[in-house]
Amino acid sequence: MDKIVKLFKGTIIHSVELEKVEILTNSLVGIGKEGIIVYLKSAFEDLNQLEDQVKKLSVEHEIPNECIVDMGNKFLIPGFIDTHAHAPQYHNAGTGTDLPLLKWLEKYTFPVESKFKDLKFAENVYSKVVNRMLKNGTTTCCYYATIHVEASELLANIAGERGQRAFIGKVCMDRHSPDHYIETTEDSLNDTKEFVERILSKGNPLIQPIITPRFAPSCTNLLMEGLGKLANEKKTLIQSHLSENKDEIEWVKSLYPGIESYTHVYKHFDLLNERTIMAHCVHLSEEELHLISEQQTSISHCPISNFTLSSGNLDVRKVLKKNIKLGLGTDLSGGYHPSILQVMRDSIKCSNSHFFIDGEHKPLTFEEAFYLATVGGSRVVNMEDRIGNFQVGKDFDAQIIDPFAPNTPIDVFENDTIKDIFQKFIYLGDDRNLSSLYIKGKKINF
Ligand code: GUN
Ligand code: FE
């Protein structure tokens, strides 16, 4: 075993399967110097035995006292994974909630994104959004930036400096975009290549580039083709939007009359594979879902955004039945809230709404929503072997939650079990309950 440099003692809560949350009291997690979990022993029945083990480990591994963390009545959960967020749109979060997608893009979103040419403007918004994400326990985030290489690199630098794990995408759009916010095909391809190389050359394993065609309507065939090639050459992840809004779907049909479906458009340009994350996917046909499953493509479920922009409700059961990789996304600022806890709540409401409609849909439980926010997200970014829950060999991306924090939105009563308290945190908790945050073993300031 690698040497333990930090030891956590107390209650661990994480998902092991979709329906199964494990609550492990009287447990120990040991972290090695690379930020990897090197020791995990759970549910000591005898507290003396637990204390003996702490003593034994502290001598064997020479762990200083200040590196033994007694979590008391707090509990440890994995960091949240936001599989879809637009960092520049944080500027607008909580505003512009009155229009459907295509009008919303035109009136609110393109204008604000075009301002990121100005690095000062970008720095202000990007510092704030990364901080806000961390405050809300998001240890991994898939960000869309804007078309601007310099500002996109700045976002990568800010996330990197703050210690967040992030996929950063320079957005690509060379058609059907306003004059003040559009690129030529050539610039888009060259700039994306340059961006990918710059990010990779930084050598920070936590910060990865992700190829980001905004969505089919804003990318020419030539651009889509080039991005497909580049993503395959560099073996990067890919992110885009798919089947979010009915007008958008009709538009894609009119742009590609010869291609079977919106999903097939991405497939046609080699952008639909096991490294792709498609956001929304609200109105997919059975055939399209089947294609996604066949291609092992991931779906980012963004219920806050889908409600706010009146896009529609994804049927998560249909997706889960096909064993498609599924995670949660805030979709800032189509989604107005930066917290994955809020997304979990809306994912449950969205699922309940399917039950109202057909009487058969099995509503998502809070345990399942928690799975999607953690293990589900880790599968979406193909990092199931590294993050998402606590196992020896995985990176330590974790939150210490304090349900008793001052000014807490949670009231705990005498007979509440740990599971009740955990459920109260999922439904009522917020950033005031986050006591400490770790990413790859490193304590993060927020
Ligand atoms: N489709 C294309 N661009 C966007 C965007 O910025 N947000 C959302 N929600 N959908 C999109
Ligand atoms: Fe989006």
Short mmCIF file of C-alpha atoms and ligand atoms in Angstrom, two decimals:
data_model
loop_
_atom_site.label_atom_id
_atom_site.label_comp_id
_atom_site.label_asym_id
_atom_site.label_seq_id
_atom_site.Cartn_x
_atom_site.Cartn_y
_atom_site.Cartn_z
CA MET A 1 0.00 0.00 0.00
CA ASP A 2 1.15 3.58 -0.78
CA LYS A 3 1.82 5.77 2.19
CA ILE A 4 -1.25 7.49 3.69
CA VAL A 5 -0.70 11.24 4.02
CA LYS A 6 -4.22 12.13 5.11
CA LEU A 7 -6.81 10.05 6.94
CA PHE A 8 -10.55 10.80 7.18
CA LYS A 9 -12.59 9.23 9.96
CA GLY A 10 -16.39 9.12 10.06
CA THR A 11 -19.39 8.62 7.76
CA ILE A 12 -19.01 8.06 4.02
CA ILE A 13 -21.98 8.21 1.65
CA HIS A 14 -21.66 7.28 -2.01
CA SER A 15 -23.41 5.45 -4.84
CA VAL A 16 -22.40 2.01 -5.89
CA GLU A 17 -25.23 1.29 -8.29
CA LEU A 18 -28.08 3.33 -9.77
CA GLU A 19 -30.47 2.42 -6.98
CA LYS A 20 -28.03 1.82 -4.19
CA VAL A 21 -26.54 4.49 -1.97
CA GLU A 22 -24.09 3.10 0.56
CA ILE A 23 -24.00 4.78 3.97
CA LEU A 24 -20.87 3.68 5.77
CA THR A 25 -20.54 4.88 9.36
CA ASN A 26 -17.39 4.55 11.47
CA SER A 27 -15.19 4.35 8.41
CA LEU A 28 -11.68 5.34 7.40
CA VAL A 29 -10.42 6.70 4.08
CA GLY A 30 -6.69 7.13 3.54
CA ILE A 31 -5.30 9.40 0.82
CA GLY A 32 -1.85 8.99 -0.72
CA LYS A 33 0.39 11.84 -1.79
CA GLU A 34 -0.82 11.71 -5.39
CA GLY A 35 -4.36 12.42 -4.18
CA ILE A 36 -5.45 8.84 -4.71
CA ILE A 37 -7.48 6.76 -2.27
CA VAL A 38 -5.00 4.19 -0.97
CA TYR A 39 -6.96 2.84 1.97
CA LEU A 40 -10.65 2.34 2.66
CA LYS A 41 -12.13 0.44 5.53
CA SER A 42 -15.73 0.85 6.40
CA ALA A 43 -18.24 0.17 9.11
CA PHE A 44 -16.08 -0.74 12.08
CA GLU A 45 -18.57 -2.16 14.54
CA ASP A 46 -16.49 -1.57 17.60
CA LEU A 47 -15.36 2.04 18.11
CA ASN A 48 -12.33 0.92 20.11
CA GLN A 49 -11.28 -1.17 17.16
CA LEU A 50 -11.64 1.89 14.91
CA GLU A 51 -9.48 4.00 17.24
CA ASP A 52 -6.87 1.22 17.46
CA GLN A 53 -6.73 1.12 13.68
CA VAL A 54 -6.29 4.92 13.50
CA LYS A 55 -3.39 4.65 15.98
CA LYS A 56 -1.84 1.78 14.07
CA LEU A 57 -2.08 3.58 10.71
CA SER A 58 -0.78 6.85 12.13
CA VAL A 59 2.35 5.11 13.43
CA GLU A 60 2.90 2.92 10.37
CA HIS A 61 2.43 5.81 7.93
CA GLU A 62 3.82 8.57 10.15
CA ILE A 63 0.63 10.59 9.74
CA PRO A 64 0.83 13.85 11.70
CA ASN A 65 -2.14 14.55 13.97
CA GLU A 66 -3.33 17.52 11.89
CA CYS A 67 -3.67 15.15 8.92
CA ILE A 68 -6.16 12.92 10.71
CA VAL A 69 -9.58 14.46 10.09
CA ASP A 70 -12.35 13.44 12.45
CA MET A 71 -15.51 14.36 10.55
CA GLY A 72 -17.73 14.02 13.63
CA ASN A 73 -21.38 14.38 12.59
CA LYS A 74 -20.48 15.67 9.13
CA PHE A 75 -20.32 13.22 6.23
CA LEU A 76 -18.18 12.63 3.16
CA ILE A 77 -19.72 12.44 -0.32
CA PRO A 78 -18.13 12.46 -3.79
CA GLY A 79 -17.75 15.78 -5.62
CA PHE A 80 -20.55 16.62 -8.04
CA ILE A 81 -20.00 16.32 -11.80
CA ASP A 82 -21.63 18.94 -14.02
CA THR A 83 -21.66 17.41 -17.50
CA HIS A 84 -22.91 20.55 -19.30
CA ALA A 85 -22.42 24.22 -18.46
CA HIS A 86 -21.79 27.41 -20.45
CA ALA A 87 -19.26 29.39 -18.39
CA PRO A 88 -19.78 32.77 -20.15
CA GLN A 89 -23.54 32.55 -19.73
CA TYR A 90 -23.09 32.69 -15.94
CA HIS A 91 -23.17 36.45 -16.52
CA ASN A 92 -26.89 36.05 -17.39
CA ALA A 93 -27.81 33.36 -14.86
CA GLY A 94 -31.20 34.14 -13.33
CA THR A 95 -32.24 36.49 -16.15
CA GLY A 96 -33.62 36.06 -19.67
CA THR A 97 -36.01 33.28 -18.72
CA ASP A 98 -38.89 34.40 -20.97
CA LEU A 99 -38.03 32.95 -24.37
CA PRO A 100 -37.70 29.53 -26.02
CA LEU A 101 -34.30 28.32 -27.20
CA LEU A 102 -33.76 29.89 -30.63
CA LYS A 103 -35.10 33.33 -29.67
CA TRP A 104 -33.26 33.11 -26.34
CA LEU A 105 -29.95 32.43 -28.13
CA GLU A 106 -30.46 35.43 -30.36
CA LYS A 107 -31.69 37.90 -27.79
CA TYR A 108 -29.62 37.07 -24.70
CA THR A 109 -26.96 34.46 -25.28
CA PHE A 110 -25.04 35.40 -28.43
CA PRO A 111 -24.80 39.06 -27.32
CA VAL A 112 -23.24 38.18 -23.96
CA GLU A 113 -20.90 35.53 -25.41
CA SER A 114 -19.61 37.99 -28.01
CA LYS A 115 -18.31 40.18 -25.17
CA PHE A 116 -15.73 37.55 -24.21
CA LYS A 117 -13.42 38.90 -26.86
CA ASP A 118 -12.58 41.36 -24.10
CA LEU A 119 -10.27 39.47 -21.72
CA LYS A 120 -11.02 41.75 -18.76
CA PHE A 121 -14.72 41.05 -19.12
CA ALA A 122 -13.93 37.34 -19.50
CA GLU A 123 -11.69 37.23 -16.45
CA ASN A 124 -14.35 38.74 -14.21
CA VAL A 125 -17.09 36.31 -15.27
CA TYR A 126 -14.86 33.24 -15.47
CA SER A 127 -13.35 33.78 -12.00
CA LYS A 128 -16.82 34.12 -10.57
CA VAL A 129 -18.33 31.11 -12.32
CA VAL A 130 -15.49 28.76 -11.37
CA ASN A 131 -15.73 29.95 -7.79
CA ARG A 132 -19.51 29.53 -7.76
CA MET A 133 -19.24 26.00 -9.13
CA LEU A 134 -16.67 25.05 -6.47
CA LYS A 135 -18.80 26.61 -3.70
CA ASN A 136 -21.60 24.31 -4.83
CA GLY A 137 -19.45 21.20 -4.66
CA THR A 138 -18.83 20.75 -8.39
CA THR A 139 -15.42 19.13 -8.60
CA THR A 140 -15.66 18.26 -12.31
CA CYS A 141 -17.26 20.46 -14.94
CA CYS A 142 -17.71 20.24 -18.72
CA TYR A 143 -17.55 23.87 -19.78
CA TYR A 144 -18.43 25.53 -23.05
CA ALA A 145 -16.47 28.78 -23.39
CA THR A 146 -16.95 31.03 -26.46
CA ILE A 147 -15.47 31.19 -29.97
CA HIS A 148 -12.49 33.20 -28.66
CA VAL A 149 -9.27 31.21 -28.19
CA GLU A 150 -7.63 33.60 -25.74
CA ALA A 151 -10.65 33.83 -23.47
CA SER A 152 -11.22 30.06 -23.65
CA GLU A 153 -7.62 29.55 -22.59
CA LEU A 154 -8.19 32.00 -19.76
CA LEU A 155 -11.08 29.86 -18.51
CA ALA A 156 -8.78 26.83 -18.58
CA ASN A 157 -6.15 28.76 -16.62
CA ILE A 158 -8.63 29.95 -14.01
CA ALA A 159 -10.13 26.48 -13.49
CA GLY A 160 -6.57 25.08 -13.39
CA GLU A 161 -5.38 27.60 -10.81
CA ARG A 162 -8.38 26.93 -8.61
CA GLY A 163 -7.70 23.18 -8.81
CA GLN A 164 -10.96 22.23 -10.48
CA ARG A 165 -11.18 19.22 -12.79
CA ALA A 166 -12.57 20.54 -16.06
CA PHE A 167 -13.15 19.88 -19.71
CA ILE A 168 -12.92 23.17 -21.59
CA GLY A 169 -14.40 23.69 -25.04
CA LYS A 170 -13.71 26.53 -27.42
CA VAL A 171 -17.13 26.90 -29.06
CA CYS A 172 -17.31 26.49 -32.85
CA MET A 173 -19.90 28.27 -35.02
CA ASP A 174 -19.43 29.35 -38.63
CA ARG A 175 -23.01 29.86 -39.83
CA HIS A 176 -26.47 31.09 -38.78
CA SER A 177 -24.91 33.27 -36.13
CA PRO A 178 -24.91 37.07 -35.78
CA ASP A 179 -22.25 39.11 -37.61
CA HIS A 180 -20.62 40.14 -34.34
CA TYR A 181 -20.35 36.54 -33.14
CA ILE A 182 -19.29 34.17 -35.91
CA GLU A 183 -16.05 32.68 -37.29
CA THR A 184 -14.95 31.50 -40.72
CA THR A 185 -14.66 27.74 -41.15
CA GLU A 186 -10.93 28.04 -41.52
CA ASP A 187 -10.50 30.12 -38.37
CA SER A 188 -12.76 27.83 -36.39
CA LEU A 189 -10.74 24.74 -37.33
CA ASN A 190 -7.33 26.37 -36.92
CA ASP A 191 -8.26 28.02 -33.65
CA THR A 192 -9.69 24.79 -32.24
CA LYS A 193 -6.52 22.90 -33.12
CA GLU A 194 -4.41 25.66 -31.61
CA PHE A 195 -6.61 25.67 -28.49
CA VAL A 196 -6.39 21.89 -28.02
CA GLU A 197 -2.61 22.00 -28.36
CA ARG A 198 -2.24 24.90 -25.95
CA ILE A 199 -4.34 23.17 -23.29
CA LEU A 200 -2.53 19.85 -23.69
CA SER A 201 0.87 21.58 -23.54
CA LYS A 202 0.07 22.94 -20.07
CA GLY A 203 0.40 19.38 -18.80
CA ASN A 204 -2.27 19.71 -16.10
CA PRO A 205 -3.99 16.33 -16.09
CA LEU A 206 -7.11 17.87 -14.49
CA ILE A 207 -7.72 20.27 -17.39
CA GLN A 208 -8.62 18.70 -20.73
CA PRO A 209 -9.78 20.20 -24.02
CA ILE A 210 -13.10 19.09 -25.45
CA ILE A 211 -14.15 19.59 -29.07
CA THR A 212 -17.28 21.75 -29.12
CA PRO A 213 -19.39 22.24 -32.23
CA ARG A 214 -22.15 24.43 -30.71
CA PHE A 215 -24.93 22.47 -32.46
CA ALA A 216 -25.60 21.33 -36.02
CA PRO A 217 -27.45 24.50 -37.14
CA SER A 218 -24.47 26.73 -36.35
CA CYS A 219 -21.78 24.57 -38.02
CA THR A 220 -21.24 24.04 -41.76
CA ASN A 221 -20.60 20.56 -43.12
CA LEU A 222 -16.96 21.43 -43.66
CA LEU A 223 -16.56 22.51 -40.04
CA MET A 224 -18.36 19.45 -38.68
CA GLU A 225 -16.19 17.20 -40.82
CA GLY A 226 -13.00 18.92 -39.69
CA LEU A 227 -13.98 18.78 -36.03
CA GLY A 228 -14.82 15.08 -36.31
CA LYS A 229 -11.37 14.42 -37.74
CA LEU A 230 -9.59 16.53 -35.16
CA ALA A 231 -11.41 14.89 -32.24
CA ASN A 232 -10.49 11.45 -33.52
CA GLU A 233 -6.89 12.43 -34.16
CA LYS A 234 -6.43 13.94 -30.69
CA LYS A 235 -8.74 11.43 -28.97
CA THR A 236 -10.51 14.23 -27.11
CA LEU A 237 -14.04 14.22 -25.78
CA ILE A 238 -16.70 15.97 -27.89
CA GLN A 239 -19.71 17.95 -26.63
CA SER A 240 -22.72 19.39 -28.40
CA HIS A 241 -26.49 19.92 -28.19
CA LEU A 242 -29.05 17.50 -29.57
CA SER A 243 -32.83 17.45 -29.85
CA GLU A 244 -33.52 20.12 -27.26
CA ASN A 245 -36.39 22.05 -28.82
CA LYS A 246 -38.99 21.25 -31.49
CA ASP A 247 -38.22 24.29 -33.68
CA GLU A 248 -34.54 23.40 -33.54
CA ILE A 249 -35.31 19.84 -34.69
CA GLU A 250 -37.42 21.13 -37.61
CA TRP A 251 -34.59 23.46 -38.55
CA VAL A 252 -32.07 20.62 -38.62
CA LYS A 253 -34.48 18.58 -40.76
CA SER A 254 -34.65 21.42 -43.27
CA LEU A 255 -30.85 21.80 -43.27
CA TYR A 256 -30.26 18.06 -43.80
CA PRO A 257 -33.22 16.71 -45.79
CA GLY A 258 -31.13 13.72 -46.90
CA ILE A 259 -30.12 12.58 -43.42
CA GLU A 260 -32.42 10.31 -41.41
CA SER A 261 -32.46 12.27 -38.13
CA TYR A 262 -30.76 14.98 -36.06
CA THR A 263 -28.74 12.28 -34.27
CA HIS A 264 -27.65 10.80 -37.60
CA VAL A 265 -26.30 14.23 -38.62
CA TYR A 266 -23.63 14.02 -35.90
CA LYS A 267 -22.98 10.39 -36.78
CA HIS A 268 -22.55 11.40 -40.43
CA PHE A 269 -19.69 13.74 -39.47
CA ASP A 270 -18.02 11.27 -37.13
CA LEU A 271 -19.01 13.29 -34.06
CA LEU A 272 -21.13 10.63 -32.38
CA ASN A 273 -19.02 8.10 -30.56
CA GLU A 274 -18.09 6.82 -27.10
CA ARG A 275 -16.28 10.11 -26.33
CA THR A 276 -19.29 12.32 -27.13
CA ILE A 277 -21.57 14.08 -24.63
CA MET A 278 -24.89 15.22 -26.08
CA ALA A 279 -26.88 17.69 -23.99
CA HIS A 280 -30.68 17.56 -23.64
CA CYS A 281 -31.80 14.78 -26.06
CA VAL A 282 -35.37 15.53 -25.00
CA HIS A 283 -37.28 14.59 -28.14
CA LEU A 284 -35.30 11.63 -29.52
CA SER A 285 -37.11 8.88 -31.41
CA GLU A 286 -36.60 5.22 -30.45
CA GLU A 287 -34.29 4.87 -33.46
CA GLU A 288 -32.19 7.82 -32.37
CA LEU A 289 -31.92 6.50 -28.81
CA HIS A 290 -30.90 3.18 -30.24
CA LEU A 291 -28.18 4.85 -32.32
CA ILE A 292 -26.88 6.68 -29.24
CA SER A 293 -26.78 3.44 -27.33
CA GLU A 294 -25.01 1.69 -30.20
CA GLN A 295 -22.43 4.47 -30.45
CA GLN A 296 -21.95 4.43 -26.65
CA THR A 297 -22.54 8.17 -26.63
CA SER A 298 -23.37 9.92 -23.33
CA ILE A 299 -26.36 12.11 -22.52
CA SER A 300 -26.30 15.14 -20.26
CA HIS A 301 -29.72 15.64 -18.68
CA CYS A 302 -30.41 19.35 -18.06
CA PRO A 303 -33.87 19.55 -16.46
CA ILE A 304 -33.61 23.09 -15.04
CA SER A 305 -32.84 24.39 -18.50
CA ASN A 306 -35.47 22.19 -20.14
CA PHE A 307 -38.13 23.60 -17.80
CA THR A 308 -36.92 27.20 -18.03
CA LEU A 309 -36.65 27.39 -21.82
CA SER A 310 -39.84 25.28 -22.10
CA SER A 311 -37.92 22.77 -24.19
CA GLY A 312 -39.54 19.54 -22.98
CA ASN A 313 -38.96 16.76 -20.45
CA LEU A 314 -36.45 13.98 -21.01
CA ASP A 315 -37.76 10.53 -20.10
CA VAL A 316 -34.81 9.28 -18.06
CA ARG A 317 -36.24 5.76 -17.78
CA LYS A 318 -36.08 5.30 -21.55
CA VAL A 319 -32.43 6.32 -21.45
CA LEU A 320 -31.52 4.24 -18.42
CA LYS A 321 -33.26 1.16 -19.83
CA LYS A 322 -30.87 1.25 -22.76
CA ASN A 323 -27.92 1.53 -20.37
CA ILE A 324 -26.87 4.78 -22.04
CA LYS A 325 -24.33 6.75 -19.98
CA LEU A 326 -26.38 9.49 -18.30
CA GLY A 327 -25.29 12.42 -16.13
CA LEU A 328 -26.67 15.77 -14.98
CA GLY A 329 -25.94 19.25 -16.32
CA THR A 330 -26.81 22.72 -15.09
CA ASP A 331 -26.72 24.09 -18.65
CA LEU A 332 -25.95 27.51 -17.26
CA SER A 333 -27.65 29.81 -18.12
CA GLY A 334 -30.47 28.07 -19.98
CA GLY A 335 -30.52 26.53 -16.53
CA TYR A 336 -30.53 29.44 -14.11
CA HIS A 337 -28.92 27.69 -11.13
CA PRO A 338 -25.26 26.63 -10.83
CA SER A 339 -25.86 23.89 -8.24
CA ILE A 340 -26.06 20.21 -9.14
CA LEU A 341 -28.24 19.75 -6.04
CA GLN A 342 -30.88 21.88 -7.77
CA VAL A 343 -30.46 19.84 -10.94
CA MET A 344 -31.01 16.65 -8.93
CA ARG A 345 -34.26 18.07 -7.54
CA ASP A 346 -35.49 19.07 -10.99
CA SER A 347 -34.49 15.70 -12.42
CA ILE A 348 -36.84 14.10 -9.90
CA LYS A 349 -39.66 16.55 -10.71
CA CYS A 350 -39.13 16.00 -14.41
CA SER A 351 -39.38 12.25 -13.93
CA ASN A 352 -42.52 12.68 -11.76
CA SER A 353 -44.10 14.65 -14.60
CA HIS A 354 -43.71 11.60 -16.86
CA PHE A 355 -45.57 9.56 -14.27
CA PHE A 356 -48.45 12.12 -14.30
CA ILE A 357 -48.68 11.67 -18.05
CA ASP A 358 -48.53 7.92 -18.50
CA GLY A 359 -49.11 6.48 -15.01
CA GLU A 360 -46.44 3.88 -15.69
CA HIS A 361 -43.15 5.75 -15.60
CA LYS A 362 -41.25 4.87 -12.43
CA PRO A 363 -40.24 8.20 -10.87
CA LEU A 364 -36.58 8.77 -10.19
CA THR A 365 -35.68 8.42 -6.51
CA PHE A 366 -33.33 10.77 -4.69
CA GLU A 367 -30.81 7.93 -4.51
CA GLU A 368 -30.90 7.62 -8.30
CA ALA A 369 -30.54 11.39 -8.75
CA PHE A 370 -27.48 11.25 -6.48
CA TYR A 371 -26.05 8.44 -8.60
CA LEU A 372 -26.54 10.52 -11.77
CA ALA A 373 -24.81 13.52 -10.14
CA THR A 374 -21.74 11.45 -9.21
CA VAL A 375 -21.16 7.99 -10.73
CA GLY A 376 -23.41 8.80 -13.72
CA GLY A 377 -21.35 11.91 -14.46
CA SER A 378 -18.11 9.95 -14.16
CA ARG A 379 -19.37 7.54 -16.83
CA VAL A 380 -20.39 10.44 -19.08
CA VAL A 381 -16.80 11.75 -19.12
CA ASN A 382 -15.38 8.20 -19.37
CA MET A 383 -13.72 8.45 -15.97
CA GLU A 384 -15.62 5.78 -14.09
CA ASP A 385 -12.34 4.22 -13.06
CA ARG A 386 -11.04 7.51 -11.58
CA ILE A 387 -13.90 9.51 -10.00
CA GLY A 388 -17.58 9.30 -8.98
CA ASN A 389 -17.34 7.37 -5.73
CA PHE A 390 -14.86 6.13 -3.13
CA GLN A 391 -12.77 3.12 -4.06
CA VAL A 392 -9.13 2.31 -3.54
CA GLY A 393 -7.26 3.46 -6.65
CA LYS A 394 -9.67 6.30 -7.51
CA ASP A 395 -8.85 9.98 -7.12
CA PHE A 396 -10.13 11.62 -3.96
CA ASP A 397 -12.70 14.17 -5.26
CA ALA A 398 -14.86 14.78 -2.23
CA GLN A 399 -17.09 17.09 -0.25
CA ILE A 400 -17.42 17.14 3.52
CA ILE A 401 -21.03 18.07 4.20
CA ASP A 402 -22.06 19.65 7.48
CA PRO A 403 -25.82 19.28 7.94
CA PHE A 404 -25.57 21.17 11.25
CA ALA A 405 -23.73 24.23 9.91
CA PRO A 406 -24.83 27.63 11.25
CA ASN A 407 -27.64 29.28 9.25
CA THR A 408 -28.22 25.90 7.70
CA PRO A 409 -31.36 25.36 5.62
CA ILE A 410 -31.71 21.97 7.30
CA ASP A 411 -33.34 21.17 10.63
CA VAL A 412 -32.46 17.81 12.09
CA PHE A 413 -34.77 16.18 14.61
CA GLU A 414 -34.06 13.64 17.31
CA ASN A 415 -35.25 10.54 15.49
CA ASP A 416 -33.75 11.39 12.10
CA THR A 417 -31.53 8.61 10.81
CA ILE A 418 -28.34 9.35 8.88
CA LYS A 419 -30.24 8.45 5.75
CA ASP A 420 -32.96 11.01 6.64
CA ILE A 421 -30.31 13.66 7.21
CA PHE A 422 -28.66 12.80 3.90
CA GLN A 423 -32.01 13.01 2.11
CA LYS A 424 -32.70 16.37 3.77
CA PHE A 425 -29.37 17.58 2.43
CA ILE A 426 -30.28 16.45 -1.09
CA TYR A 427 -33.66 18.25 -0.95
CA LEU A 428 -32.91 21.23 1.31
CA GLY A 429 -29.15 21.65 1.42
CA ASP A 430 -27.10 24.34 -0.29
CA ASP A 431 -23.60 25.82 -0.35
CA ARG A 432 -23.83 26.65 3.36
CA ASN A 433 -23.59 22.92 4.07
CA LEU A 434 -20.29 22.49 2.24
CA SER A 435 -17.61 22.34 4.90
CA SER A 436 -14.55 21.26 2.85
CA LEU A 437 -13.83 20.36 -0.75
CA TYR A 438 -11.08 18.15 -2.16
CA ILE A 439 -10.07 17.52 -5.76
CA LYS A 440 -7.49 14.81 -6.39
CA GLY A 441 -6.69 14.96 -2.69
CA LYS A 442 -5.98 18.68 -2.68
CA LYS A 443 -8.01 20.91 -0.37
CA ILE A 444 -9.74 23.60 -2.43
CA ASN A 445 -10.47 27.14 -1.23
CA PHE A 446 -13.89 28.40 -2.22
N1 GUN B 1 -28.13 25.12 -28.34
C1 GUN B 1 -27.16 25.79 -28.97
N2 GUN B 1 -26.53 26.63 -28.14
C2 GUN B 1 -27.12 26.50 -26.95
C3 GUN B 1 -26.90 27.10 -25.67
O1 GUN B 1 -26.05 27.96 -25.46
N3 GUN B 1 -27.72 26.69 -24.67
C4 GUN B 1 -28.69 25.76 -24.85
N4 GUN B 1 -29.45 25.40 -23.83
N5 GUN B 1 -28.91 25.18 -26.03
C5 GUN B 1 -28.13 25.55 -27.08
FE FE B 2 -26.27 24.10 -23.41
#
